[in-house]
mmCIF file of C-alpha atoms in Angstrom:
data_model
loop_
_atom_site.group_PDB
_atom_site.id
_atom_site.type_symbol
_atom_site.label_atom_id
_atom_site.label_comp_id
_atom_site.label_asym_id
_atom_site.label_seq_id
_atom_site.Cartn_x
_atom_site.Cartn_y
_atom_site.Cartn_z
ATOM 1 C CA MET V 18 -31.347 -14.851 -12.823
ATOM 2 C CA SER V 19 -28.679 -12.625 -14.390
ATOM 3 C CA ASP V 20 -29.463 -9.893 -11.856
ATOM 4 C CA ARG V 21 -28.675 -12.333 -9.046
ATOM 5 C CA VAL V 22 -25.418 -13.386 -10.655
ATOM 6 C CA GLU V 23 -24.415 -9.750 -11.116
ATOM 7 C CA ASP V 24 -25.378 -8.869 -7.528
ATOM 8 C CA LEU V 25 -23.441 -11.839 -6.149
ATOM 9 C CA ALA V 26 -20.410 -10.875 -8.231
ATOM 10 C CA ALA V 27 -20.653 -7.282 -7.001
ATOM 11 C CA TRP V 28 -20.645 -8.433 -3.370
ATOM 12 C CA VAL V 29 -17.697 -10.753 -4.005
ATOM 13 C CA PHE V 30 -15.727 -7.959 -5.684
ATOM 14 C CA ILE V 31 -16.538 -5.506 -2.869
ATOM 15 C CA ALA V 32 -15.399 -8.033 -0.262
ATOM 16 C CA ALA V 33 -12.225 -8.695 -2.267
ATOM 17 C CA ALA V 34 -11.535 -4.952 -2.508
ATOM 18 C CA LEU V 35 -11.925 -4.548 1.252
ATOM 19 C CA LEU V 36 -9.639 -7.518 1.854
ATOM 20 C CA LEU V 37 -7.176 -5.979 -0.609
ATOM 21 C CA VAL V 38 -7.068 -2.759 1.418
ATOM 22 C CA VAL V 39 -6.378 -4.726 4.616
ATOM 23 C CA VAL V 40 -3.625 -6.783 2.936
ATOM 24 C CA ALA V 41 -2.106 -3.649 1.393
ATOM 25 C CA GLY V 42 -2.036 -2.018 4.836
ATOM 26 C CA GLY V 43 -0.198 -5.043 6.199
ATOM 27 C CA VAL V 44 2.279 -5.079 3.330
ATOM 28 C CA GLY V 45 2.865 -1.323 3.640
ATOM 29 C CA GLY V 46 3.386 -1.703 7.389
ATOM 30 C CA GLY V 47 5.876 -4.509 6.797
ATOM 31 C CA VAL V 48 7.817 -2.467 4.249
ATOM 32 C CA HIS V 49 7.835 0.448 6.709
ATOM 33 C CA ARG V 50 9.129 -1.760 9.563
ATOM 34 C CA ASP V 51 11.852 -3.216 7.309
ATOM 35 C CA GLY V 52 12.837 0.295 6.234
ATOM 36 C CA LEU V 53 13.047 1.459 9.848
ATOM 37 C CA ALA V 54 15.247 -1.528 10.714
ATOM 38 C CA ARG V 55 17.487 -0.765 7.719
ATOM 39 C CA ALA V 56 17.664 2.908 8.722
ATOM 40 C CA ALA V 57 18.644 1.960 12.278
ATOM 41 C CA THR V 58 21.328 -0.441 11.041
ATOM 42 C CA GLU V 59 22.734 2.034 8.515
ATOM 43 C CA SER V 60 22.806 4.879 11.052
ATOM 44 C CA VAL V 61 25.084 2.734 13.245
ATOM 45 C CA GLN V 62 27.271 1.502 10.358
ATOM 46 C CA ARG V 63 27.712 4.783 8.487
ATOM 47 C CA HIS V 64 29.418 7.908 9.720
ATOM 48 C CA ARG V 65 29.722 11.437 8.471
ATOM 49 C CA VAL V 66 33.297 12.683 8.222
ATOM 50 C CA PRO V 67 34.944 15.756 6.719
ATOM 51 C CA ALA V 68 36.847 15.195 3.491
ATOM 52 C CA GLU V 69 39.454 17.613 2.120
ATOM 53 C CA VAL V 70 38.933 18.209 -1.605
ATOM 54 C CA LEU V 71 42.139 17.731 -3.584
ATOM 55 C CA ALA V 72 40.675 18.258 -7.091
ATOM 56 C CA ASP V 73 37.116 18.893 -8.318
ATOM 57 C CA GLN V 74 36.210 17.248 -11.637
ATOM 58 C CA ARG V 75 33.232 18.286 -13.699
ATOM 59 C CA ALA V 76 32.080 15.947 -16.452
ATOM 60 C CA ALA V 77 30.431 17.674 -19.392
ATOM 61 C CA GLY V 78 26.727 16.872 -19.660
ATOM 62 C CA SER V 79 26.735 14.811 -16.481
ATOM 63 C CA ARG V 80 24.436 15.473 -13.554
ATOM 64 C CA MET V 81 26.928 14.029 -11.080
ATOM 65 C CA ARG V 82 30.216 15.598 -10.093
ATOM 66 C CA SER V 83 33.115 13.862 -8.475
ATOM 67 C CA ALA V 84 36.220 14.997 -6.719
ATOM 68 C CA THR V 85 39.426 13.512 -5.464
ATOM 69 C CA ALA V 86 39.499 13.938 -1.712
ATOM 70 C CA ARG V 87 41.250 12.802 1.453
ATOM 71 C CA TRP V 88 39.570 11.830 4.731
ATOM 72 C CA ALA V 89 40.428 9.927 7.878
ATOM 73 C CA GLY V 90 39.656 6.209 7.921
ATOM 74 C CA PRO V 91 38.224 4.402 10.973
ATOM 75 C CA ASP V 92 41.744 3.795 12.291
ATOM 76 C CA GLY V 93 42.770 7.423 11.714
ATOM 77 C CA VAL V 94 44.917 6.641 8.650
ATOM 78 C CA PRO V 95 44.234 9.081 5.788
ATOM 79 C CA ILE V 96 42.370 7.648 2.793
ATOM 80 C CA THR V 97 42.479 9.246 -0.652
ATOM 81 C CA GLY V 98 39.750 8.480 -3.162
ATOM 82 C CA ARG V 99 36.969 9.754 -5.332
ATOM 83 C CA ILE V 100 33.816 11.152 -3.785
ATOM 84 C CA THR V 101 30.548 12.280 -5.337
ATOM 85 C CA LEU V 102 29.586 15.906 -4.868
ATOM 86 C CA ASP V 103 26.119 17.425 -5.046
ATOM 87 C CA PRO V 104 24.496 16.808 -8.442
ATOM 88 C CA ALA V 105 23.574 19.536 -10.839
ATOM 89 C CA LEU V 106 20.028 20.741 -10.273
ATOM 90 C CA PRO V 107 17.401 21.308 -13.000
ATOM 91 C CA ALA V 108 16.210 24.890 -13.194
ATOM 92 C CA GLY V 109 14.177 27.109 -15.436
ATOM 93 C CA ARG V 110 11.514 26.217 -17.950
ATOM 94 C CA ALA V 111 13.872 24.614 -20.421
ATOM 95 C CA GLY V 112 15.217 22.252 -17.751
ATOM 96 C CA ALA V 113 18.747 23.569 -18.090
ATOM 97 C CA LEU V 114 21.106 22.343 -15.404
ATOM 98 C CA VAL V 115 22.332 24.801 -12.819
ATOM 99 C CA ARG V 116 25.748 23.624 -11.791
ATOM 100 C CA PRO V 117 26.990 24.282 -8.290
ATOM 101 C CA PRO V 118 30.267 26.172 -8.240
ATOM 102 C CA LEU V 119 33.506 24.216 -8.244
ATOM 103 C CA VAL V 120 34.825 23.231 -4.850
ATOM 104 C CA GLU V 121 38.284 24.693 -4.381
ATOM 105 C CA PRO V 122 41.103 22.332 -3.417
ATOM 106 C CA GLY V 123 41.725 22.461 0.328
ATOM 107 C CA ARG V 124 38.067 22.969 1.188
ATOM 108 C CA HIS V 125 36.368 20.433 3.470
ATOM 109 C CA VAL V 126 33.047 18.815 2.510
ATOM 110 C CA PRO V 127 31.074 16.317 4.582
ATOM 111 C CA ILE V 128 30.853 12.743 3.249
ATOM 112 C CA TRP V 129 29.364 9.518 4.545
ATOM 113 C CA VAL V 130 31.621 6.484 4.957
ATOM 114 C CA ASP V 131 30.983 2.867 5.916
ATOM 115 C CA GLY V 132 32.768 0.951 8.670
ATOM 116 C CA GLU V 133 35.815 0.424 6.442
ATOM 117 C CA GLY V 134 36.085 4.087 5.479
ATOM 118 C CA ARG V 135 34.693 3.740 1.933
ATOM 119 C CA PRO V 136 32.408 6.543 0.695
ATOM 120 C CA THR V 137 28.746 5.543 0.709
ATOM 121 C CA ARG V 138 25.260 7.024 0.616
ATOM 122 C CA PRO V 139 23.803 8.624 3.740
ATOM 123 C CA PRO V 140 21.860 6.222 5.951
ATOM 124 C CA ALA V 141 18.193 5.725 5.193
ATOM 125 C CA THR V 142 15.767 7.815 7.227
ATOM 126 C CA ALA V 143 12.475 7.118 8.953
ATOM 127 C CA ALA V 144 10.789 9.374 6.392
ATOM 128 C CA GLN V 145 12.137 7.221 3.551
ATOM 129 C CA ALA V 146 10.861 4.105 5.336
ATOM 130 C CA ALA V 147 7.407 5.664 5.681
ATOM 131 C CA GLN V 148 7.444 6.728 2.035
ATOM 132 C CA ALA V 149 8.399 3.211 0.908
ATOM 133 C CA GLY V 150 5.578 1.737 3.007
ATOM 134 C CA VAL V 151 3.001 4.109 1.536
ATOM 135 C CA ILE V 152 4.239 3.493 -2.010
ATOM 136 C CA ALA V 153 4.072 -0.290 -1.505
ATOM 137 C CA ALA V 154 0.540 -0.111 -0.098
ATOM 138 C CA VAL V 155 -0.738 2.243 -2.807
ATOM 139 C CA ALA V 156 0.893 0.193 -5.577
ATOM 140 C CA LEU V 157 -0.683 -2.993 -4.235
ATOM 141 C CA VAL V 158 -4.118 -1.363 -3.992
ATOM 142 C CA LEU V 159 -3.865 0.050 -7.518
ATOM 143 C CA ALA V 160 -2.715 -3.267 -8.978
ATOM 144 C CA GLY V 161 -5.423 -5.163 -7.100
ATOM 145 C CA LEU V 162 -8.147 -2.736 -8.103
ATOM 146 C CA THR V 163 -7.017 -3.012 -11.710
ATOM 147 C CA VAL V 164 -7.393 -6.793 -11.555
ATOM 148 C CA LEU V 165 -10.729 -6.569 -9.736
ATOM 149 C CA GLY V 166 -11.976 -3.924 -12.173
ATOM 150 C CA GLY V 167 -11.063 -6.183 -15.086
ATOM 151 C CA GLY V 168 -12.862 -9.067 -13.406
ATOM 152 C CA TRP V 169 -15.949 -6.917 -12.841
ATOM 153 C CA LEU V 170 -15.968 -5.829 -16.488
ATOM 154 C CA GLY V 171 -15.644 -9.484 -17.504
ATOM 155 C CA VAL V 172 -18.630 -10.482 -15.350
ATOM 156 C CA ARG V 173 -20.667 -7.602 -16.762
ATOM 157 C CA ALA V 174 -19.777 -8.654 -20.320
ATOM 158 C CA LEU V 175 -20.788 -12.286 -19.640
ATOM 159 C CA VAL V 176 -24.072 -11.231 -18.033
ATOM 160 C CA ALA V 177 -24.815 -8.843 -20.923
ATOM 161 C CA ARG V 178 -24.086 -11.606 -23.453
ATOM 162 C CA SER V 179 -26.366 -13.987 -21.553
ATOM 163 C CA ASN V 180 -29.102 -11.348 -21.404
ATOM 164 C CA ASP V 181 -28.750 -10.670 -25.143
ATOM 165 C CA ARG V 182 -29.129 -14.372 -25.954
ATOM 166 C CA HIS V 183 -32.153 -14.611 -23.659
ATOM 167 C CA TRP V 184 -33.798 -11.569 -25.287
ATOM 168 C CA GLU V 185 -33.088 -12.979 -28.777
ATOM 169 C CA ARG V 186 -34.784 -16.284 -27.896
ATOM 170 C CA GLU V 187 -37.753 -14.492 -26.342
ATOM 171 C CA TRP V 188 -38.121 -12.155 -29.310
ATOM 172 C CA ALA V 189 -37.961 -15.082 -31.732
ATOM 173 C CA ARG V 190 -40.841 -16.667 -29.800
ATOM 174 C CA VAL V 191 -42.983 -13.549 -29.151
ATOM 175 C CA GLY V 192 -42.002 -11.226 -32.010
ATOM 176 C CA PRO V 193 -44.083 -12.807 -34.777
ATOM 177 C CA ARG V 194 -47.266 -12.766 -32.647
ATOM 178 C CA TRP V 195 -46.674 -9.277 -31.354
ATOM 179 C CA SER V 196 -45.915 -7.742 -34.770
ATOM 180 C CA ARG V 197 -48.485 -10.002 -36.573
ATOM 181 C CA ARG V 198 -45.829 -11.035 -39.062
ATOM 182 C CA VAL V 199 -44.820 -14.525 -39.877
ATOM 183 C CA HIS V 200 -41.085 -15.093 -39.939
#
């Protein structure tokens, strides 16, 4: 009987795992579609403009650098504000930061701005949307398989406990006759 229970549980868990893969594919596809829509929207709303660096600041121990810069707003009126420059990059075995050189005042650097002329991140890309979809699908599969694996181990433990009790009862009945000892 326990073999049948274990076999049935195995088939149920296999079917659930296959369903999990299908659901994860759907979720990953949905995340990818949403990311593509966001990328399309952001690429229309955000624009790359040149900004003239007025002063480059470097914070000690910080990975990010900022600068005071001036750029043209959507209506052509100059805007002055703080922008983020390329971060320091880790290098070498010790993980020391390699800092890009200071940007001299008067130099132009490209920045991304929103529809109101405020500095913002670059628009999302199709590659980022695909990456988010894959990550969502893989995370869902891993989480689901963890739950299913725990369930399978639970079924195996219950079946083993049932088998142990059955063997104990049988041995209590047959053991004395088989070993010719009276218990």
